[in-house]
PDB file of C-alpha atoms in Angstrom:
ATOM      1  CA  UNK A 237      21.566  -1.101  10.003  1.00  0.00           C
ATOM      2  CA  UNK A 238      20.062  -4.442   9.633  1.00  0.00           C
ATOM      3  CA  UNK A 239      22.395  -7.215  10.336  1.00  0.00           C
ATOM      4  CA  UNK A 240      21.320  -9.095   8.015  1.00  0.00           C
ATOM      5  CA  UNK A 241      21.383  -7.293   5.063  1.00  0.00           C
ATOM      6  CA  UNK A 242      24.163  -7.990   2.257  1.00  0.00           C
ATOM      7  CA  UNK A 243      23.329 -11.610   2.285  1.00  0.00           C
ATOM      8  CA  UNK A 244      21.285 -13.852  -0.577  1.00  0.00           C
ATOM      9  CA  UNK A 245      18.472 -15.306   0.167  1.00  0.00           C
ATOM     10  CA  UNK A 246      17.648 -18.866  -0.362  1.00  0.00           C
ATOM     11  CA  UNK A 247      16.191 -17.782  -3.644  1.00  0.00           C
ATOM     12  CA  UNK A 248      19.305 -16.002  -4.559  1.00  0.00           C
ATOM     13  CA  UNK A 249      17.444 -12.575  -4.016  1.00  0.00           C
ATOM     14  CA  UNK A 250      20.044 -10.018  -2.808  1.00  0.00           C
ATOM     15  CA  UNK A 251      19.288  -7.594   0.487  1.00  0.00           C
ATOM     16  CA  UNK A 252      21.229  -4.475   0.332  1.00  0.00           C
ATOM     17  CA  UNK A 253      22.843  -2.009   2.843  1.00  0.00           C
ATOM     18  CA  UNK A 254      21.303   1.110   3.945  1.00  0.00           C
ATOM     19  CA  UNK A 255      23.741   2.744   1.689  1.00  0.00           C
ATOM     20  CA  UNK A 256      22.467   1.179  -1.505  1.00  0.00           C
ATOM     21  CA  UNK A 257      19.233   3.120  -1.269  1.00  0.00           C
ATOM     22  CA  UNK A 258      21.169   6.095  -2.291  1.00  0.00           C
ATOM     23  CA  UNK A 259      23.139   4.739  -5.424  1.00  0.00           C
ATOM     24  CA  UNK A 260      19.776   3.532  -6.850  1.00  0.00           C
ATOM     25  CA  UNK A 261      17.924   6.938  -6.539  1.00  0.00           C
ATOM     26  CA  UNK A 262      20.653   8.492  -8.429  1.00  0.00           C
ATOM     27  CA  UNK A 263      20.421   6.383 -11.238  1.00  0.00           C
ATOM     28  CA  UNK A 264      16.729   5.957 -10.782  1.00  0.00           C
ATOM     29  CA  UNK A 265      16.044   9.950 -10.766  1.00  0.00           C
ATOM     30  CA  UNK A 266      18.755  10.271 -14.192  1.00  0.00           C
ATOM     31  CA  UNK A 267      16.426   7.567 -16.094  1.00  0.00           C
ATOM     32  CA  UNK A 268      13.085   9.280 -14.847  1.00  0.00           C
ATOM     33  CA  UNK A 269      14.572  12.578 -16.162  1.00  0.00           C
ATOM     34  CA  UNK A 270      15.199  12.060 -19.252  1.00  0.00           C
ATOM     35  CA  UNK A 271      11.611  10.168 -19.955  1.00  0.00           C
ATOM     36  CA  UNK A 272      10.621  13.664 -18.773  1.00  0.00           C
ATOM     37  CA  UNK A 273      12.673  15.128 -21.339  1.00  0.00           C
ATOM     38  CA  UNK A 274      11.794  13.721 -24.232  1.00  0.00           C
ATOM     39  CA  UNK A 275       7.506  14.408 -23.388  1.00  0.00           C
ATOM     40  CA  UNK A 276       7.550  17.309 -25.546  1.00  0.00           C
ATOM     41  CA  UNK A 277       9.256  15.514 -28.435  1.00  0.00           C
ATOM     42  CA  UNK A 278       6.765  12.806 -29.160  1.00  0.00           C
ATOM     43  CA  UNK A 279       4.902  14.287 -31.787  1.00  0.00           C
ATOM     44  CA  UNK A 280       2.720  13.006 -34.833  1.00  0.00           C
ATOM     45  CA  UNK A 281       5.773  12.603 -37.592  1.00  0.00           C
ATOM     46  CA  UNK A 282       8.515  12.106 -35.180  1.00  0.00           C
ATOM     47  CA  UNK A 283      10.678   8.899 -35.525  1.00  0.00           C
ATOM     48  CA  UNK A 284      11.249   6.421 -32.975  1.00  0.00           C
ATOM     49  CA  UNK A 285      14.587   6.349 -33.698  1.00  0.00           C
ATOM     50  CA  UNK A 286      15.004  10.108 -33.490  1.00  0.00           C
ATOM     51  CA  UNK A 287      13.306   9.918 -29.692  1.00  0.00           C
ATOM     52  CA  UNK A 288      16.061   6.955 -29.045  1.00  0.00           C
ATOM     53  CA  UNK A 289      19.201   9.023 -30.789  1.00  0.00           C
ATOM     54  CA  UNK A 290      17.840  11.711 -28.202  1.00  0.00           C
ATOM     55  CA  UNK A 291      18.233   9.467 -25.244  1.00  0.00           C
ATOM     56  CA  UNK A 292      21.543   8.183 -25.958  1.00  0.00           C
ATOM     57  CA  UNK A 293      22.839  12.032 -26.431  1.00  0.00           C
ATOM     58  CA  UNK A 294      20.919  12.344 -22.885  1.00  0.00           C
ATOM     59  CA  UNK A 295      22.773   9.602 -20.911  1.00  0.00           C
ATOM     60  CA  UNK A 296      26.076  10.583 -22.572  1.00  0.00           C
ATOM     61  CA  UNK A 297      25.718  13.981 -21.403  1.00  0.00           C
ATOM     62  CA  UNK A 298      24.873  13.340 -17.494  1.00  0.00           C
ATOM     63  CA  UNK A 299      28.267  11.248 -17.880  1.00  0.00           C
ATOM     64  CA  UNK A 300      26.174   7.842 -17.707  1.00  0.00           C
ATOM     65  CA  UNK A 301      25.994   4.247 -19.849  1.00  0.00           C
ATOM     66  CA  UNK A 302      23.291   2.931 -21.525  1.00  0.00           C
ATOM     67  CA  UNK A 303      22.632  -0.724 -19.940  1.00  0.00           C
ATOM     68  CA  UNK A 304      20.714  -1.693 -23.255  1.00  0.00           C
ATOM     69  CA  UNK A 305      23.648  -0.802 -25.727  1.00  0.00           C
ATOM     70  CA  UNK A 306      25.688  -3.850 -26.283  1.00  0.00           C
ATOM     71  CA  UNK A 307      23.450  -6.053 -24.148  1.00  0.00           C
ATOM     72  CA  UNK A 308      22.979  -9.233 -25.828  1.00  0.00           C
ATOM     73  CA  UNK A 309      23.757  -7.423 -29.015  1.00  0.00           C
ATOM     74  CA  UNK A 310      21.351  -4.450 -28.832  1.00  0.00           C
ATOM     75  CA  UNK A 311      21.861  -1.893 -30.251  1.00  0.00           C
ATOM     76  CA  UNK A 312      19.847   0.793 -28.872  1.00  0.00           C
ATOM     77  CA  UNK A 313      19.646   3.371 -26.021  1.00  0.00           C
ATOM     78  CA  UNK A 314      15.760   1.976 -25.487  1.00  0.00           C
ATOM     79  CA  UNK A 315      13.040  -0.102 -25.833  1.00  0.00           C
ATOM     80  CA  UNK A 316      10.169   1.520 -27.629  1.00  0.00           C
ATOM     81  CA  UNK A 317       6.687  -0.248 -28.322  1.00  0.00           C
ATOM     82  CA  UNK A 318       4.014   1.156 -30.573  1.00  0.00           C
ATOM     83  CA  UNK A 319       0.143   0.375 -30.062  1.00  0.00           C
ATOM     84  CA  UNK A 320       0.175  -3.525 -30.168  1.00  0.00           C
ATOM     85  CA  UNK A 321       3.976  -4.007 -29.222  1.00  0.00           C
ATOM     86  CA  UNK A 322       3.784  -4.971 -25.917  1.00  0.00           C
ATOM     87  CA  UNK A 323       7.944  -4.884 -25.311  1.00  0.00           C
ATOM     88  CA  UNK A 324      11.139  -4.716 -26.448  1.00  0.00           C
ATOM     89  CA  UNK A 325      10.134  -2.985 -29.267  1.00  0.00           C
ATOM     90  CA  UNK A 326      13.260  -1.113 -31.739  1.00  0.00           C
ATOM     91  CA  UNK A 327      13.468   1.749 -32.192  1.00  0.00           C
ATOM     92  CA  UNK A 328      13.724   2.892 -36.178  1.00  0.00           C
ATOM     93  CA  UNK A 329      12.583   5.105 -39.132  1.00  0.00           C
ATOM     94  CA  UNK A 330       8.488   4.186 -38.155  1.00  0.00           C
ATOM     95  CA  UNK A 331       6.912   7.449 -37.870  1.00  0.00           C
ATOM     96  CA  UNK A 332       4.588   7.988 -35.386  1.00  0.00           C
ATOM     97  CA  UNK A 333       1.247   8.481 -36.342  1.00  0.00           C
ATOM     98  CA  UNK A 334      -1.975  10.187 -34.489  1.00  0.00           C
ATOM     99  CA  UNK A 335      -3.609   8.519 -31.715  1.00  0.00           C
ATOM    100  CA  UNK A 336      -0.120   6.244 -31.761  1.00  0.00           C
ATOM    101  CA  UNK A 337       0.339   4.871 -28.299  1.00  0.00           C
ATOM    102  CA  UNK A 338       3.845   4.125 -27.173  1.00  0.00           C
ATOM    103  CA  UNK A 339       5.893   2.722 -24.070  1.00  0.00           C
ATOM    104  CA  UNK A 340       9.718   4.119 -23.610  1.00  0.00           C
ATOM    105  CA  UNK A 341      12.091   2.328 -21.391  1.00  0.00           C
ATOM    106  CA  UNK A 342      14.940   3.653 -20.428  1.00  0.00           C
ATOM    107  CA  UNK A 343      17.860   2.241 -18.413  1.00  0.00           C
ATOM    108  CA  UNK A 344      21.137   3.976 -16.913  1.00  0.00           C
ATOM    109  CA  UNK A 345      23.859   2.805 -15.215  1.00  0.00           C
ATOM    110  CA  UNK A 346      25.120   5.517 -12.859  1.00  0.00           C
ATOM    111  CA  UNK A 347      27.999   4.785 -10.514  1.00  0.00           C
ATOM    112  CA  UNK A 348      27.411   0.805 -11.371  1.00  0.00           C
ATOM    113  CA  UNK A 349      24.054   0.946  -9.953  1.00  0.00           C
ATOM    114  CA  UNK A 350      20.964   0.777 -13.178  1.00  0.00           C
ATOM    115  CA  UNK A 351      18.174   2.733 -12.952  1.00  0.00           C
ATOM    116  CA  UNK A 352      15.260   1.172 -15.076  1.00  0.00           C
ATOM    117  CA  UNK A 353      11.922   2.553 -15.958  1.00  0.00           C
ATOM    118  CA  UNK A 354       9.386   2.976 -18.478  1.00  0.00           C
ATOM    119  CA  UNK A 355       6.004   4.494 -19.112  1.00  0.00           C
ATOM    120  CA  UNK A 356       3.438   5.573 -22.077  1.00  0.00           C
ATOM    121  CA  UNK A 357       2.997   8.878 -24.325  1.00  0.00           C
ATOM    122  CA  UNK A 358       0.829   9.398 -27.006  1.00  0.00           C
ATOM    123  CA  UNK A 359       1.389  11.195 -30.271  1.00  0.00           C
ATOM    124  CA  UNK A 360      -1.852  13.409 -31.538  1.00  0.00           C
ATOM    125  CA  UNK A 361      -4.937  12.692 -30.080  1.00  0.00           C
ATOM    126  CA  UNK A 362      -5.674   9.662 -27.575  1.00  0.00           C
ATOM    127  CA  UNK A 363      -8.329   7.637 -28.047  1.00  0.00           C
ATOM    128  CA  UNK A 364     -11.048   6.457 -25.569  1.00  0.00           C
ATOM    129  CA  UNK A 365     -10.219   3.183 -25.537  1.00  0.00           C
ATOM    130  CA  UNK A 366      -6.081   3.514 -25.369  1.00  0.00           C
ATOM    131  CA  UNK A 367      -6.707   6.499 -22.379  1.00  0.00           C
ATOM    132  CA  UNK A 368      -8.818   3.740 -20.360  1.00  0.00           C
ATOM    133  CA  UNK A 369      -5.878   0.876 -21.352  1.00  0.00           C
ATOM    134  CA  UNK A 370      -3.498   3.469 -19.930  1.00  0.00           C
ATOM    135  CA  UNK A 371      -4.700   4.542 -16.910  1.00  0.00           C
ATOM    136  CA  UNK A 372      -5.810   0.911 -16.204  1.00  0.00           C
ATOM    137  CA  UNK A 373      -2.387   0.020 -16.465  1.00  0.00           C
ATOM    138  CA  UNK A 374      -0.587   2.793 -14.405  1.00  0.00           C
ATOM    139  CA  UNK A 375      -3.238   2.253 -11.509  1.00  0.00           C
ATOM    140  CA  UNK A 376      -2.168  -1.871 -11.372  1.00  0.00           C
ATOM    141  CA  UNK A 377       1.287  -0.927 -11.129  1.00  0.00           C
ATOM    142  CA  UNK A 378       0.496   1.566  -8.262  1.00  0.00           C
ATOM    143  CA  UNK A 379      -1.723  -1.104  -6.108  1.00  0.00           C
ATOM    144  CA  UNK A 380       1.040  -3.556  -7.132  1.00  0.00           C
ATOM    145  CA  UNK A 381       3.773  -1.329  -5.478  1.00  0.00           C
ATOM    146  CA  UNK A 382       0.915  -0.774  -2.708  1.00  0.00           C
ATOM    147  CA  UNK A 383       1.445  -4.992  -1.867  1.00  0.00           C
ATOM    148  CA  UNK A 384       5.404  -4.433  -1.164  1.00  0.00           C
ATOM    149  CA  UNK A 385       5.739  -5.168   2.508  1.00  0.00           C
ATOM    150  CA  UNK A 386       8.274  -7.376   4.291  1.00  0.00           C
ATOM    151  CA  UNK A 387       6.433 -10.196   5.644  1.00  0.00           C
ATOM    152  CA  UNK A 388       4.617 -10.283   2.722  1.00  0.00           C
ATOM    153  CA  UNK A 389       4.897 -12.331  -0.638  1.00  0.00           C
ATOM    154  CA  UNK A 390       5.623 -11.541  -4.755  1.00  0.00           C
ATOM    155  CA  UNK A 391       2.495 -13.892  -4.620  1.00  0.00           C
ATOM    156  CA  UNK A 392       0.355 -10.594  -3.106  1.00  0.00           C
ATOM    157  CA  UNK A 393       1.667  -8.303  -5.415  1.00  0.00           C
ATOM    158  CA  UNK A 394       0.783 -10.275  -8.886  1.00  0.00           C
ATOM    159  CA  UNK A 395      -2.299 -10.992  -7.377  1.00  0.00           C
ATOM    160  CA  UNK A 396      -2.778  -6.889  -6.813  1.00  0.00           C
ATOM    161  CA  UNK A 397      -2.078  -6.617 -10.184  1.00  0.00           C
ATOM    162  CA  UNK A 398      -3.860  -8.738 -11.750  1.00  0.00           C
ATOM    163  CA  UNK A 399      -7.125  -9.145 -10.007  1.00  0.00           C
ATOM    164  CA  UNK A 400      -7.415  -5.024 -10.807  1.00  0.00           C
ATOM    165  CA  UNK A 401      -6.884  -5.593 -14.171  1.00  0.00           C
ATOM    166  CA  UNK A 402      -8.893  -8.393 -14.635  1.00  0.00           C
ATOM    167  CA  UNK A 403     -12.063  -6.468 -13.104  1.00  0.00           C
ATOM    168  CA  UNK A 404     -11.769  -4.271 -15.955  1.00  0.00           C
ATOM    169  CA  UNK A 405     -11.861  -6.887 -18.396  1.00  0.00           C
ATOM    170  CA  UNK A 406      -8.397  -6.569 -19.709  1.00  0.00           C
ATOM    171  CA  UNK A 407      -5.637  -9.003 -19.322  1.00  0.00           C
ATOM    172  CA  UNK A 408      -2.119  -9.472 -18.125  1.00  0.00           C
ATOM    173  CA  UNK A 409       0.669 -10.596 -20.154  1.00  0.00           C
ATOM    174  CA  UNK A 410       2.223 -13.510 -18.673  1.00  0.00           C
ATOM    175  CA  UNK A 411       5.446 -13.984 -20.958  1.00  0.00           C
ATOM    176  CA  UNK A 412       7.396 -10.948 -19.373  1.00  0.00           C
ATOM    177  CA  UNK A 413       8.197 -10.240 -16.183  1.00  0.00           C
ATOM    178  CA  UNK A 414       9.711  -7.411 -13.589  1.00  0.00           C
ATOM    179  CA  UNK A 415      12.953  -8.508 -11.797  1.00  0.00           C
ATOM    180  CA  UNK A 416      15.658  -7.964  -9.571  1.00  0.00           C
ATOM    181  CA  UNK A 417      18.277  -5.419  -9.726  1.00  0.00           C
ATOM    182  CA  UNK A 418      20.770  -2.917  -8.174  1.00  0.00           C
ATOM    183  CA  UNK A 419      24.593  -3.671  -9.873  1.00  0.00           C
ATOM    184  CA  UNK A 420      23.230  -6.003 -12.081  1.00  0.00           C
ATOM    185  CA  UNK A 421      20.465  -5.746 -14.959  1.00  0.00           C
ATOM    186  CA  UNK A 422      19.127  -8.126 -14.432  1.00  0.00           C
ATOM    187  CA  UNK A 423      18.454 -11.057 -11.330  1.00  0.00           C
ATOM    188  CA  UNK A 424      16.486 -13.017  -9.024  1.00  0.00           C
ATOM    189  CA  UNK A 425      13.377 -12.442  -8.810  1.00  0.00           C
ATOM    190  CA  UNK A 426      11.249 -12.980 -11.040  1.00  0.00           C
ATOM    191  CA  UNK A 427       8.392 -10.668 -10.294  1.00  0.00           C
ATOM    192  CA  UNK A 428       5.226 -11.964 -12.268  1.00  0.00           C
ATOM    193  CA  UNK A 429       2.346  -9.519 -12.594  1.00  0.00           C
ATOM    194  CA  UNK A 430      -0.306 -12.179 -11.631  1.00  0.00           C
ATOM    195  CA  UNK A 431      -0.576 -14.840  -8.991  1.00  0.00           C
ATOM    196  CA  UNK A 432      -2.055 -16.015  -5.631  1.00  0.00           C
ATOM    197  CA  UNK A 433      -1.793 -14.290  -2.734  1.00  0.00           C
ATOM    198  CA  UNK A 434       0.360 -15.843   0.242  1.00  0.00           C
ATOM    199  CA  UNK A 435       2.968 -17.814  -2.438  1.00  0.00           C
ATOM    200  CA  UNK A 436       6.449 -17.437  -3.750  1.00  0.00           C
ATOM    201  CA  UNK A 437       9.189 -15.611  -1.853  1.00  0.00           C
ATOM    202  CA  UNK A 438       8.926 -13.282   0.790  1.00  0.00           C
ATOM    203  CA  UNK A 439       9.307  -9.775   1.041  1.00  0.00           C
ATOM    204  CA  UNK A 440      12.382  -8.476   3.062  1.00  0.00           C
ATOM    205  CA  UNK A 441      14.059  -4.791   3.655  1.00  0.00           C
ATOM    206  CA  UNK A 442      16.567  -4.358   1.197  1.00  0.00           C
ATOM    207  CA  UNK A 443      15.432  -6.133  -1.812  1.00  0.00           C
ATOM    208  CA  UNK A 444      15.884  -3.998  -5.195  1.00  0.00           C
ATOM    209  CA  UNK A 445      13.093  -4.859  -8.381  1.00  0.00           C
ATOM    210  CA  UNK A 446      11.327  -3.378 -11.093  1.00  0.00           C
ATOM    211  CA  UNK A 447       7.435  -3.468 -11.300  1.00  0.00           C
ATOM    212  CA  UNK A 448       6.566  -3.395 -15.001  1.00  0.00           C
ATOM    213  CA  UNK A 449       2.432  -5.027 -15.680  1.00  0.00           C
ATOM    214  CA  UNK A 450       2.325  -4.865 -19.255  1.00  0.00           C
ATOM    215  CA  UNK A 451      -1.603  -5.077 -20.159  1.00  0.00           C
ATOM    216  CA  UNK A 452      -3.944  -5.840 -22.930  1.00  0.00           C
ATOM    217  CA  UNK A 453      -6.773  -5.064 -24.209  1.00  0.00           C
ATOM    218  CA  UNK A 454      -7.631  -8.279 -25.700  1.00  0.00           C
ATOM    219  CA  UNK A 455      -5.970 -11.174 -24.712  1.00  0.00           C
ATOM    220  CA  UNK A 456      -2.744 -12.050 -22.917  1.00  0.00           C
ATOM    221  CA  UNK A 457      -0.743 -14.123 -25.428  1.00  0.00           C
ATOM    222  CA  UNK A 458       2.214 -12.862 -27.229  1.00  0.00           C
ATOM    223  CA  UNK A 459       4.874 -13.842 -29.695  1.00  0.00           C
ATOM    224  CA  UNK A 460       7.892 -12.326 -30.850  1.00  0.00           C
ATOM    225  CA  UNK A 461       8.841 -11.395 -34.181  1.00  0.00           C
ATOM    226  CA  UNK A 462      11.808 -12.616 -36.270  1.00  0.00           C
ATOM    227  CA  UNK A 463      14.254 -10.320 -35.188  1.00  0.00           C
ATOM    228  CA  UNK A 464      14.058 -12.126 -32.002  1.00  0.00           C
ATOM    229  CA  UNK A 465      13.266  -8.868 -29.427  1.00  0.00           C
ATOM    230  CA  UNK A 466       9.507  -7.365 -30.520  1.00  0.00           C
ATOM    231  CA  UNK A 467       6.745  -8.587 -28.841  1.00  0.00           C
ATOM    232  CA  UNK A 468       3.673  -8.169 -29.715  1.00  0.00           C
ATOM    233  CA  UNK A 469       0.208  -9.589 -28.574  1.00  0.00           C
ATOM    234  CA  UNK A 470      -1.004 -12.522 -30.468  1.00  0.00           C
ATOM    235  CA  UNK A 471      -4.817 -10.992 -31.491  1.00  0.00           C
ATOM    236  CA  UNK A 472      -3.161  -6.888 -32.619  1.00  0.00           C
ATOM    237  CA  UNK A 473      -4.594  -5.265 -29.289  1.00  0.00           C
ATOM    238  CA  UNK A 474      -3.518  -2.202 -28.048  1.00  0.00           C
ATOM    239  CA  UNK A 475      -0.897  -2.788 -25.230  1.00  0.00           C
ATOM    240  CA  UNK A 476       0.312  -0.482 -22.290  1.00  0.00           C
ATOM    241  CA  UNK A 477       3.463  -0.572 -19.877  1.00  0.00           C
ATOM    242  CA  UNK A 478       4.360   1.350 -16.902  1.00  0.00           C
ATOM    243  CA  UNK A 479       7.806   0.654 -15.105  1.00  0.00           C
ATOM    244  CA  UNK A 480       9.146   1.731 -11.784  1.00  0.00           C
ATOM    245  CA  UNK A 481      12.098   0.057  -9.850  1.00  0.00           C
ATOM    246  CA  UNK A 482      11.895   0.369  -6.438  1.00  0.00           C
ATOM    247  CA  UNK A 483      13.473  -1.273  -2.655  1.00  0.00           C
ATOM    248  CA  UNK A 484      11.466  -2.476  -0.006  1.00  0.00           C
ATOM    249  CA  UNK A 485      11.948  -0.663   2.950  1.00  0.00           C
ATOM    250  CA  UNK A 486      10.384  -1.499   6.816  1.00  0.00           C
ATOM    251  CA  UNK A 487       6.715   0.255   6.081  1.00  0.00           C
ATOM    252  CA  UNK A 488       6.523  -0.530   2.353  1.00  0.00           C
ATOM    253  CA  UNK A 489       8.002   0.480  -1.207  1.00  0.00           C
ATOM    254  CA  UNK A 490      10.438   3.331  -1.962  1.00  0.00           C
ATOM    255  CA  UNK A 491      10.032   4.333  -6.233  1.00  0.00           C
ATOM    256  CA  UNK A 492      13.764   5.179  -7.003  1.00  0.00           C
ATOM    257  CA  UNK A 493      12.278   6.319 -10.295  1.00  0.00           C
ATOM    258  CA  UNK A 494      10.151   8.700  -9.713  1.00  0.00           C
ATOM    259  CA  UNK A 495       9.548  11.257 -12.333  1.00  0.00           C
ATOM    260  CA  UNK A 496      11.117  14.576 -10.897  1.00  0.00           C
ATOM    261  CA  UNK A 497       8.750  17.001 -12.901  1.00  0.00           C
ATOM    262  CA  UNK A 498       5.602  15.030 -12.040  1.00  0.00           C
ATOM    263  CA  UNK A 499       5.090  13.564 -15.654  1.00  0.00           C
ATOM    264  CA  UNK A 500       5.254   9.929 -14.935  1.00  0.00           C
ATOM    265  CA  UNK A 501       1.238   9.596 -15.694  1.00  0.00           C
ATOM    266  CA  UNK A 502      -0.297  11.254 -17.609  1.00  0.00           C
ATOM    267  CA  UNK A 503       2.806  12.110 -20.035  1.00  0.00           C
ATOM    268  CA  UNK A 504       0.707  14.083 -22.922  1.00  0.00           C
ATOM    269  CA  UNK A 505      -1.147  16.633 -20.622  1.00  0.00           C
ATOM    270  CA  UNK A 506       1.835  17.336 -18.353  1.00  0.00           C
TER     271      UNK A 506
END
């Protein structure tokens, strides 16, 4: 066990125990298992409310809580965000249409540890360009979990992210960002999905956060609506999300939300 773990860090960035790691795979694998679950019921005609009444019945059932219900006056067992909603999106009577794009994010708290991730399905038949949007944005996750390190910075792994996405001439949002967690929602850090390599914090064993690039195909701006959650990009691009939390360990990254049937990417061929 590393002696100094349990402590803050000047930024106020927790390092868990050992022990932790455990906690946060259980609620991790619950979250990842019902996105799996609900693959086969995203449909052309489906509701997004109907997908989200479906989650809630799935974290009541494993004996779970919903981290989203109640928080801050939401309402809902998810965030779900359609084509150009890039997050936060409600859930509702919308039906989905063909060649609809759409990010689900999920979190569970399990034990008092939350277990947060998210990632894209499509209903009918994908287009081109959305496939390319999709995979571009699963891939900058990947190379930004790829950066996680201890020694190195949060710096290294915006800068992953970003300089991938940007050689494919998409962009990155820069309003929203991953963060910390573990028995909290949300804290310190901030994990920005751009950046220079070599700045902010450092990486250490035992730090908990979610990686989450959300990516355009147009430009980065966004603005949210009047109900004060849905973003959406500023120019009506398509948009595209992919969420894991994970803990840095000695040799790199450990995904506590991995999808246990393999349907993490792609979600629609699966």
């Amino acid at each position: 066990m590393n002696k100094h773990r349990g402590r803050l860090t000047r930024e106020g960035i927790r390092i868990h125990e050992d022990s932790d790691f455990a906690g946060m795979h259980k609620a991790g694998e619950l979250a990842a298992r019902i996105l799996d679950e609900i693959a086969d019921h995203v449909f052309v005609g489906q509701s997004t409310g109907a997908l989200d009444k479906m989650i809630e019945d799935k974290v009541n059932a494993a004996g779970a809580k919903s981290a989203t219900i109640g928080y801050k006056g939401y309402r809902h067992a998810s965030c779900i965000s359609v084509n150009h909603v890039v997050c936060h999106g409600i859930p509702g009577d919308k039906l989905l249409k063909d060649g609809d794009i759409l990010n689900v994010d999920v979190t569970v708290i399990v034990d008092g540890w939350f277990g947060d991730t998210s990632r894209m399905y499509v209903a009918g038949k994908l287009s081109r360009k959305a496939e390319r949007l999709i995979q571009i944005t699963h891939d900058s996750l990947m190379k930004g979990i790829e950066a996680v390190k201890p020694g190195k910075t949060f710096g290294d792994i915006g800068h992953a992210i970003q300089s991938f996405v940007e050689a494919h001439r998409m962009s990155v949002v820069r309003d929203f960002c991953g963060h910390g967690l573990g028995r909290v929602f949300h804290s310190p850090p901030n994990v920005l999905h751009y950046g220079r390599p070599g700045t902010g914090p450092v990486l250490e064993e035992g730090m908990f956060f979610t990686i989450e690039p959300m990516v355009n195909l147009g430009r980065p701006e966004t603005k949210v609506l009047a109900d004060d959650w849905t973003a959406v990009t500023r120019d009506k691009s398509l948009s595209a999300q992919f969420e894991h939390s994970i803990g840095v360990t000695a040799n790199g990254a450990e995904i506590f939300t991995l999808s246990p049937a393999g349907r993490f990417y792609p979600t629609w061929t699966a």
